[in-house]
Amino acid sequence: MFDEKGEKYLDCINNVAHVGHSHPYVIKAATKQMELLNTNSRFLHDNLVQYAQRLTATLPEKLSVCYFVNSGSEANDLALRLARQYHGHQDVITLENAYHGHVTSLIDISPYKFNQLGKDSKKEFVHVAPSPDIYRGKYREDHPDPASAYAEEVKKIIEETQKNGRKIAAFIAESMQSCGGQVIPPVGYFQKVAEYVRAAGGVFIADEVQVGFGRVGKHFWAFQLQGEDFVPDIVTMGKPIGNGHPMSCVVTTREIAESFGASGLEYFNTFGGNPVSCAIGLAVLEVIEKEDLQGNATRVGNYLLELLAEQKEKHPLVGDIRGVGLFVGVDLVKDQQKRTPATAEALHLIYKLKEHQILLSADGPHRNILKFKPPMCFTMEDAKHVVETIDALLTEMEEATGMKTENNASTNAQCKRKVGFEFFFLNSYSDRCLAKQVYITLVEHTFIFGW
Amino acid sequence: KLLCECPPRGIREELSNHSPRSLAVGHCHPDIVKAAHEQNQLLNTNSRYLHDNLVDYAERLSKTLPEKLCIFYFLNSGSEANDLALRLARQYTKHEDVIVLDHAYHGHLTSLIDISPYKFRNLEGQKEWVHVAPVPDTYRGLYREDHEDSVTAYANEVKNIIEQAHKRGRKIAAFFAESLPSVGGQIIPPAGYFQKVAEHVHKAGGVFIADEIQVGFGRVGKHFWAFQLQGEDFVPDIVTMGKPIGNGHPLACVATTKEIAEAFAATGVEYFNTFGGNPVSCAIGLAVLDVIEKEHLQAHATEVGNFLMKLLKEQKIKHPIIGDVRGSGLFIGVDLIKDQAERTPATAEAEHLITRLKEEYILLSTDGPGRNVLKFKPPMCFNKEDAKFVVDTIDKLLTDIEKECLSQEKTSTCST
């Protein structure tokens, strides 16, 4: 990306520009269709059918009905409506730190958002299951079977809600939690959860809004990492689908779609499925195929993970490296044993990276996880360049704080001060912004890190 | 199937005869396609990356609105906009309840089905925090054109609703209405209604949300926004816009006051919309505003709209099936009835008419609870020849329908 001065930045986070910023093939398809016709889906148009056909060809056979909408939020809202209409149940199980969208119904099922509104903001029809995070969660990599353990948590929730006379409409989860901290669920987790949820009359909604379209390399869809035998009931897609064009999609089974249609309520979306959006969607699929972006994601992703793994050996600040394809997370910690999130350090690092013309971001509930989800044309050279820069910056940071010393006392003292800082950070969003500014100023002018 | 049956060449000829590209903001307007294409080639990313287009567009939009509506949220659809409007209202007032008009339609999201009688009447029914007021329809509604003060009468209905809600310990967050109910049947609320309603709602601690998704951007001719038809002294607290804003591109917007925006921001929960306000959408929005201005589409809407109304009123005199002709600018409704006294909706006739119109290569639709109101809301480049052509065809078809009815009456009662 280039700023207003023409300075070049390496983009490691814009997964929305999936096939690359301003890809000429996609732009051409858009313009061509815009010159011909752009109208609503009451006017039958081949693009709609062709696109639905191409899209469903990437999915397991039973996912065969597409609803076209304009944003991930619209898609997830529709997914909820479909789930609820199916058996008339209301309740939804969601994961800790999940984020599914900004519309009212989705804030309700996004702990990442509603937790900020206060401790009583969880609605009674919403149930929060522990995030299947084997690095930082309840059951970790040393547990004999974290997939089953985490799935048991969902089973317990279902039993509890049924005791209270409530009924589960759906379990919804991002196939890999992004805002939650680049979490890769252990294989087998989704299958077990689906078993429990379906037994309770609910459906499994896989939110692929952040991670679909070949990003994980091995497969087209992230839920496929769970295994060939796993098929969700509803899949939502968004963000990368149109390389930045506002469009989105929900795909589901014939049964669920028929049940929804049977309500007598016509689903109509003014902009959804218009010929331009469909032309763009088709062009994106074509580019993914023609340029073997899935293969690239595997190759470059593996290389990136390799390089980062080396950094983990070298730098005590790096607690965990996880990822698949071009979806990678680097969990920064202050202390390898306790895995205390290194929030301020992560923030500092990404600001320094920006000064080095590299765009990266931090997320997770403690904002300490470096998120890699670059456009799919990211290259080996790009990976090398980023990691080399991170290496240099981490070394600088560790030297400044004396983190490499074995002296526990000094580390503890620094931790205390850092805890003080973090408390300041956790106030309201506007306070956080102010704090960020103050912090950056201090760091820039005094070069004292973490005081 | 239908698209294949119609000879493509025929349709193209029709479109080119009746939507001349030289007169814009019509289908595929070249200025807009160009603006989109140029920005697409430069950059299309999210609003975390500050971009001039966003500021420029917000500024241009703000110039069309009363001064106190000065904060803009950009989104991708009318539904997203209305959902955000609800969130803003609730956060600001700390109340929950919403008053809507009967037959209203505000969008397809869960939260909006709940406030759209047009939809929820067929589903789970009305939620306890939703209150439905009678549509201020002076042709078919509770208080008609012969009532001495329908404005106060309709506004009092809202007042009563507020009082009833208060008795049950409930509090009003908002009164939410399309500035000109479209799905409800091309209704033009009598001037002064919004002001009185706003008075009652503000007193109860609520806000007034004007849904301009269907009717904004100069369509009514006299003004840029349909709520302005109510009078200079009326300013809503929140305005939502969509549909025409990007000439078909998925774009929408919510405009509100500084106070309401600050209350929303004060929750500490950041509002972020991935696609909303991206540079391409903003470039498109700006291009649409440019075209509306350059091609004087607002004045054009007044001129052609008035002409169309005149022609339709002539038809009203000629054909008893036409009960009412109402509208402003290029937003017009023709209410078809089976009898003048009862004003019974002529649903089947309306359906038949639009099917026949399509055979004559004219696209028109019907709406209203009786599906009997012909809805005119063409692209703003619609011209007088188009108007004449449509009305001439409607005239001919209505004459045919009446002849058929008469000949059937000779044998049996005309049941259509």
Coordinates of C-alpha atoms in Angstrom, one line a residue, chain A residues 1 11 13-14 16 21-22 27-28 30-31 33-39 43-45 70-74 77 80-81 84-85 99 102-105 107 113 116-117 238-239 241 243-247 263 265-271 274 277 359 428-429, chain B residues 1-3 21 27-28 32-33 36-37 39-46 49 75-80 83 86-87 90-91 105 108-111 113 119 122-124 242-243 245 247-251 267-275 278 281 284 363:
Chain A
M1 CA 0.0 0.0 0.0
D11 CA 0.6 -5.0 4.0
I13 CA -3.1 -7.6 7.5
N14 CA -5.6 -6.8 4.7
V16 CA -10.0 -8.2 2.5
H21 CA -5.0 -4.6 -3.8
S22 CA -6.7 -3.3 -6.9
I27 CA -11.5 -4.3 -11.6
K28 CA -12.0 -5.1 -15.2
A30 CA -16.5 -4.9 -12.2
T31 CA -16.3 -2.1 -14.7
Q33 CA -20.6 -5.3 -15.7
M34 CA -21.2 -1.8 -14.3
E35 CA -21.4 -0.6 -17.9
L36 CA -23.9 -3.2 -18.8
L37 CA -26.4 -3.5 -15.9
N38 CA -26.5 -3.2 -12.2
T39 CA -29.9 -4.0 -10.8
F43 CA -34.5 -9.2 -12.4
L44 CA -33.1 -12.7 -13.1
H45 CA -29.5 -12.6 -14.3
N70 CA -23.7 -7.2 1.4
S71 CA -21.6 -7.7 4.5
G72 CA -20.4 -10.3 6.9
S73 CA -22.8 -8.8 9.5
E74 CA -25.8 -9.2 7.2
D77 CA -27.7 -12.1 11.0
L80 CA -29.2 -16.7 12.9
R81 CA -32.6 -16.2 11.3
R84 CA -34.0 -20.1 14.4
Q85 CA -36.6 -20.7 11.8
Y99 CA -16.9 -11.4 17.1
H102 CA -21.9 -5.1 14.4
V103 CA -25.7 -5.3 14.0
T104 CA -27.9 -5.6 17.1
S105 CA -28.5 -9.3 16.8
I107 CA -23.5 -7.8 19.2
K113 CA -18.2 -6.7 22.0
Q116 CA -17.2 -4.1 26.9
L117 CA -20.7 -3.0 27.7
G238 CA -17.6 -12.2 3.6
K239 CA -14.6 -9.9 3.6
I241 CA -15.2 -12.6 -1.2
N243 CA -11.6 -8.3 -2.8
G244 CA -13.1 -5.3 -1.0
H245 CA -16.4 -4.9 -2.8
P246 CA -19.3 -4.9 -0.3
M247 CA -20.7 -8.4 -0.8
S263 CA -42.4 -19.3 6.8
L265 CA -41.6 -14.6 4.5
E266 CA -39.8 -13.6 1.3
Y267 CA -36.2 -12.8 1.9
F268 CA -35.2 -9.9 -0.3
N269 CA -32.0 -7.9 -0.2
T270 CA -31.9 -4.8 -2.4
F271 CA -28.2 -4.9 -3.3
N274 CA -26.7 -7.8 -8.1
S277 CA -21.3 -8.1 -7.2
L359 CA 1.6 -3.0 8.4
S428 CA -12.7 3.3 27.9
Y429 CA -11.8 3.2 24.3
Chain B
K1 CA -37.5 -18.0 -17.8
L2 CA -39.2 -14.7 -18.4
L3 CA -36.0 -13.0 -19.4
R21 CA -27.9 7.8 -21.1
H27 CA -28.7 2.8 -15.2
C28 CA -25.0 2.5 -15.8
I32 CA -20.3 7.0 -11.9
V33 CA -18.8 3.9 -13.6
A36 CA -15.7 3.8 -9.5
H37 CA -13.2 2.4 -12.0
Q39 CA -10.8 4.7 -7.5
N40 CA -10.8 0.9 -7.8
Q41 CA -7.5 1.1 -9.6
L42 CA -6.0 3.3 -6.9
L43 CA -7.1 1.9 -3.6
N44 CA -10.0 0.1 -2.0
T45 CA -9.5 -0.5 1.7
N46 CA -11.2 0.0 5.1
Y49 CA -6.9 3.9 6.7
L75 CA -22.4 1.4 5.8
N76 CA -23.4 -1.0 3.0
S77 CA -27.2 -1.3 3.0
G78 CA -30.4 0.3 4.2
S79 CA -30.8 -2.5 6.6
E80 CA -27.5 -1.9 8.2
D83 CA -30.1 -1.2 12.6
L86 CA -31.9 1.8 16.4
R87 CA -28.7 1.3 18.3
R90 CA -31.4 3.3 22.3
Q91 CA -27.9 4.2 23.5
Y105 CA -40.8 -1.8 6.1
H108 CA -34.5 -7.6 6.6
L109 CA -32.2 -7.9 9.7
T110 CA -33.6 -9.5 12.8
S111 CA -33.9 -6.2 14.6
I113 CA -38.2 -7.4 11.0
K119 CA -43.1 -8.3 7.7
N122 CA -46.9 -12.7 8.8
L123 CA -44.5 -14.1 11.4
E124 CA -44.1 -14.3 15.1
G242 CA -29.6 3.9 1.1
K243 CA -30.8 2.6 -2.2
I245 CA -27.2 6.8 -2.8
N247 CA -26.8 4.3 -8.0
G248 CA -26.9 0.6 -7.2
H249 CA -23.6 0.2 -5.5
P250 CA -24.0 -1.3 -2.0
L251 CA -23.7 1.9 0.1
T267 CA -20.1 3.3 25.5
G268 CA -16.5 2.6 24.7
V269 CA -17.6 0.0 22.1
E270 CA -16.0 1.0 18.8
Y271 CA -18.3 1.0 15.8
F272 CA -16.5 -0.5 12.9
N273 CA -17.8 -1.6 9.5
T274 CA -15.4 -3.5 7.3
F275 CA -16.7 -2.2 3.9
N278 CA -14.3 2.6 1.7
S281 CA -18.0 3.7 -2.2
I284 CA -19.3 6.6 -6.1
L363 CA -41.8 -2.0 -15.9

